Amino acid sequence: MAKVAFLGLGVMGYPMAGHLKTRGGHDVTVFNRTTAKAEKWAAEFGGSAKATPKEAVEGAEIVFACVGNDDDLRQVVVGDDGAFAGMGAETIFVDNTTASADVARELHEIGKAKGISFIDAPVSGGQAGAENGQLTVMCGGDEDAYARAEPVIMNFAKSCKLMGAPGAGQLTKMVNQICIAGLLQGLSEGMNFGQKAGLDMEKVIDVISKGAAGSWQMENRASTMCEGKFDFGFAIDWMRKDLGICLAEANNNGARLPVTALVDQYYKHVQARGGNRWDTSSLVHLLQND
Ligand SMILES: NC(=O)c1ccc[n+]([C@@H]2O[C@H](COP(=O)([O-])OP(=O)(O)OC[C@H]3O[C@@H](n4cnc5c(N)ncnc54)[C@H](OP(=O)(O)O)[C@@H]3O)[C@@H](O)[C@H]2O)c1
């Protein structure tokens, strides 16, 4: 049992912190910017809630965070009353936010000067994966710190891997998002084509999902795409944040992302139709309604 802190109790963080308490039996202290959520969490899971990251991390061996983007992360880590101001030497900071590789390297360096090991550890598996404790976690950081953190991370994960140096976790998550973006546009075109052709799409999905076209997105999203249901899942605002990170990184490493850039523009179009919080499968909405 470890003394653990969790910063950021959103859709993902709330259940992840819960698993650290219920599955891991850890002593968990939480912080959330909107304090009512932290109080609700503490009442539900029996941990304690504090008003600032600095207070929440006091005495913690491992600190987790799952906030929005690079700037949010900097705010909870190195901002006024941020986590690094309250963490002792030989502690570990595990960041589950999807952020840039640059901010991971930056915070790793700042942490190192204070004896704090920073691990970038973005997750895949969505809200359902967080709630079921079945996330996939991709990490970047130092081997020793990773070895100490892995058993604690596994309380909310089905798989967790060290991918390499600081930033390697975020780079791996970028690959994940690039693969999903192009695939979802292909799936949208296939579903819309089938509907226009007058096929029974439940039968089509049933048959082709068992063949070479099968994917997680087809299994979990194709039916709702055909029904025009998007009010759930992974929000377009978050996906555009992630694709922005991928496109910026590609500018640095020279990779070409022509389809990813195009899909990002399609998402911008869906946002203009009010779809900011719609699931990423709503790309098909443009084909069905234009
Ligand atoms: N949702 C998914 O399916 C999914 C899947 C994989 C990865 N992710 C990634 O996981 C991260 C969190 O996603 P989520 O869906 O949990 O988001 P969310 O529900 O919007 O929660 C965001 C959390 O971050 C906190 N926060 C944001 N900005 C902050 C700041 N400047 N200072 C302090 N706290 C701040 C929010 O506090 P308040 O409660 O006060 O707003 C909230 O607790 C994102 O990077 C996202 O891309 C999400």
Short mmCIF file of N, CA, C and O in Angstrom, two decimals, residues 61-105:
data_model
loop_
_atom_site.label_atom_id
_atom_site.label_comp_id
_atom_site.label_asym_id
_atom_site.label_seq_id
_atom_site.Cartn_x
_atom_site.Cartn_y
_atom_site.Cartn_z
N GLU A 61 4.03 9.21 -2.18
CA GLU A 61 5.17 8.58 -2.87
C GLU A 61 4.97 8.67 -4.38
O GLU A 61 5.92 8.82 -5.14
N ILE A 62 3.72 8.53 -4.81
CA ILE A 62 3.41 8.63 -6.24
C ILE A 62 2.24 9.60 -6.42
O ILE A 62 1.23 9.52 -5.71
N VAL A 63 2.40 10.52 -7.39
CA VAL A 63 1.34 11.49 -7.68
C VAL A 63 0.89 11.28 -9.12
O VAL A 63 1.72 11.20 -10.04
N PHE A 64 -0.42 11.17 -9.33
CA PHE A 64 -0.98 11.03 -10.67
C PHE A 64 -1.67 12.34 -11.06
O PHE A 64 -2.20 13.05 -10.20
N ALA A 65 -1.71 12.61 -12.38
CA ALA A 65 -2.51 13.74 -12.87
C ALA A 65 -3.21 13.32 -14.15
O ALA A 65 -2.66 12.55 -14.95
N CYS A 66 -4.44 13.81 -14.35
CA CYS A 66 -5.13 13.61 -15.63
C CYS A 66 -5.96 14.87 -15.87
O CYS A 66 -7.12 14.95 -15.45
N VAL A 67 -5.33 15.87 -16.47
CA VAL A 67 -6.01 17.15 -16.75
C VAL A 67 -6.15 17.32 -18.27
O VAL A 67 -6.07 16.33 -19.00
N GLY A 68 -6.37 18.56 -18.76
CA GLY A 68 -6.73 18.71 -20.17
C GLY A 68 -5.56 18.72 -21.15
O GLY A 68 -5.38 17.79 -21.94
N ASN A 69 -4.76 19.80 -21.11
CA ASN A 69 -3.72 19.99 -22.13
C ASN A 69 -2.41 20.45 -21.48
O ASN A 69 -2.28 20.47 -20.25
N ASP A 70 -1.44 20.85 -22.30
CA ASP A 70 -0.11 21.23 -21.79
C ASP A 70 -0.20 22.33 -20.72
O ASP A 70 0.45 22.24 -19.67
N ASP A 71 -0.98 23.38 -21.01
CA ASP A 71 -1.03 24.51 -20.07
C ASP A 71 -1.69 24.11 -18.76
O ASP A 71 -1.25 24.54 -17.68
N ASP A 72 -2.73 23.28 -18.84
CA ASP A 72 -3.39 22.81 -17.60
C ASP A 72 -2.39 22.01 -16.77
O ASP A 72 -2.34 22.14 -15.54
N LEU A 73 -1.61 21.20 -17.47
CA LEU A 73 -0.63 20.36 -16.77
C LEU A 73 0.41 21.24 -16.08
O LEU A 73 0.73 21.03 -14.90
N ARG A 74 0.94 22.24 -16.81
CA ARG A 74 1.93 23.13 -16.19
C ARG A 74 1.33 23.79 -14.95
O ARG A 74 2.00 23.95 -13.93
N GLN A 75 0.03 24.16 -15.06
CA GLN A 75 -0.60 24.84 -13.92
C GLN A 75 -0.63 23.96 -12.68
O GLN A 75 -0.30 24.41 -11.59
N VAL A 76 -1.00 22.68 -12.83
CA VAL A 76 -1.08 21.83 -11.63
C VAL A 76 0.29 21.35 -11.16
O VAL A 76 0.44 20.97 -10.00
N VAL A 77 1.28 21.37 -12.05
CA VAL A 77 2.60 20.84 -11.65
C VAL A 77 3.53 21.95 -11.15
O VAL A 77 4.11 21.84 -10.07
N VAL A 78 3.67 23.02 -11.95
CA VAL A 78 4.66 24.05 -11.56
C VAL A 78 4.03 25.42 -11.33
O VAL A 78 4.74 26.41 -11.15
N GLY A 79 2.69 25.51 -11.37
CA GLY A 79 2.02 26.78 -11.11
C GLY A 79 2.04 27.11 -9.62
O GLY A 79 2.63 26.37 -8.82
N ASP A 80 1.40 28.23 -9.26
CA ASP A 80 1.29 28.59 -7.84
C ASP A 80 0.61 27.43 -7.11
O ASP A 80 -0.40 26.92 -7.58
N ASP A 81 1.15 27.02 -6.00
CA ASP A 81 0.60 25.88 -5.25
C ASP A 81 0.56 24.61 -6.07
O ASP A 81 -0.32 23.76 -5.89
N GLY A 82 1.49 24.48 -7.02
CA GLY A 82 1.56 23.28 -7.86
C GLY A 82 2.19 22.10 -7.14
O GLY A 82 2.78 22.24 -6.07
N ALA A 83 2.06 20.92 -7.76
CA ALA A 83 2.48 19.67 -7.11
C ALA A 83 3.98 19.64 -6.79
O ALA A 83 4.36 19.19 -5.70
N PHE A 84 4.82 20.10 -7.71
CA PHE A 84 6.27 20.00 -7.47
C PHE A 84 6.70 20.76 -6.22
O PHE A 84 7.70 20.41 -5.58
N ALA A 85 5.95 21.81 -5.86
CA ALA A 85 6.30 22.59 -4.67
C ALA A 85 6.09 21.78 -3.39
O ALA A 85 6.67 22.07 -2.35
N GLY A 86 5.25 20.73 -3.47
CA GLY A 86 4.95 19.97 -2.25
C GLY A 86 5.55 18.57 -2.23
O GLY A 86 5.46 17.86 -1.23
N MET A 87 6.16 18.14 -3.36
CA MET A 87 6.67 16.76 -3.43
C MET A 87 8.10 16.67 -2.92
O MET A 87 8.92 17.54 -3.18
N GLY A 88 8.39 15.58 -2.22
CA GLY A 88 9.74 15.37 -1.69
C GLY A 88 10.64 14.67 -2.70
O GLY A 88 10.19 14.28 -3.79
N ALA A 89 11.91 14.49 -2.33
CA ALA A 89 12.86 13.79 -3.21
C ALA A 89 12.48 12.31 -3.27
O ALA A 89 11.83 11.78 -2.36
N GLU A 90 12.88 11.64 -4.36
CA GLU A 90 12.61 10.21 -4.60
C GLU A 90 11.14 9.88 -4.74
O GLU A 90 10.71 8.76 -4.46
N THR A 91 10.35 10.87 -5.11
CA THR A 91 8.94 10.60 -5.39
C THR A 91 8.76 10.52 -6.91
O THR A 91 9.66 10.87 -7.67
N ILE A 92 7.56 10.08 -7.33
CA ILE A 92 7.29 9.87 -8.77
C ILE A 92 6.03 10.62 -9.16
O ILE A 92 5.02 10.58 -8.43
N PHE A 93 6.08 11.30 -10.30
CA PHE A 93 4.90 11.97 -10.84
C PHE A 93 4.50 11.24 -12.13
O PHE A 93 5.28 11.18 -13.07
N VAL A 94 3.30 10.68 -12.16
CA VAL A 94 2.81 9.95 -13.34
C VAL A 94 1.73 10.81 -14.00
O VAL A 94 0.68 11.06 -13.40
N ASP A 95 2.01 11.26 -15.23
CA ASP A 95 1.05 12.13 -15.90
C ASP A 95 0.23 11.36 -16.94
O ASP A 95 0.77 10.93 -17.95
N ASN A 96 -1.07 11.21 -16.68
CA ASN A 96 -1.96 10.50 -17.60
C ASN A 96 -2.66 11.41 -18.61
O ASN A 96 -3.48 10.94 -19.41
N THR A 97 -2.35 12.69 -18.57
CA THR A 97 -2.92 13.63 -19.55
C THR A 97 -2.40 13.30 -20.95
O THR A 97 -1.26 12.86 -21.09
N THR A 98 -3.20 13.52 -22.00
CA THR A 98 -2.65 13.47 -23.36
C THR A 98 -2.11 14.86 -23.64
O THR A 98 -2.86 15.82 -23.76
N ALA A 99 -0.79 14.97 -23.71
CA ALA A 99 -0.13 16.27 -23.87
C ALA A 99 1.02 16.12 -24.87
O ALA A 99 1.18 15.05 -25.49
N SER A 100 1.81 17.17 -25.05
CA SER A 100 2.91 17.08 -26.02
C SER A 100 4.11 16.36 -25.41
O SER A 100 4.25 16.29 -24.18
N ALA A 101 4.98 15.86 -26.29
CA ALA A 101 6.22 15.25 -25.82
C ALA A 101 7.13 16.34 -25.25
O ALA A 101 7.90 16.10 -24.32
N ASP A 102 7.00 17.57 -25.79
CA ASP A 102 7.84 18.68 -25.30
C ASP A 102 7.57 18.99 -23.83
O ASP A 102 8.49 19.17 -23.05
N VAL A 103 6.28 19.05 -23.46
CA VAL A 103 5.98 19.38 -22.05
C VAL A 103 6.43 18.23 -21.14
O VAL A 103 6.88 18.47 -20.01
N ALA A 104 6.37 17.00 -21.63
CA ALA A 104 6.83 15.86 -20.83
C ALA A 104 8.34 16.00 -20.56
O ALA A 104 8.80 15.82 -19.42
N ARG A 105 9.10 16.35 -21.61
CA ARG A 105 10.56 16.49 -21.44
C ARG A 105 10.88 17.66 -20.50
O ARG A 105 11.75 17.58 -19.64
#
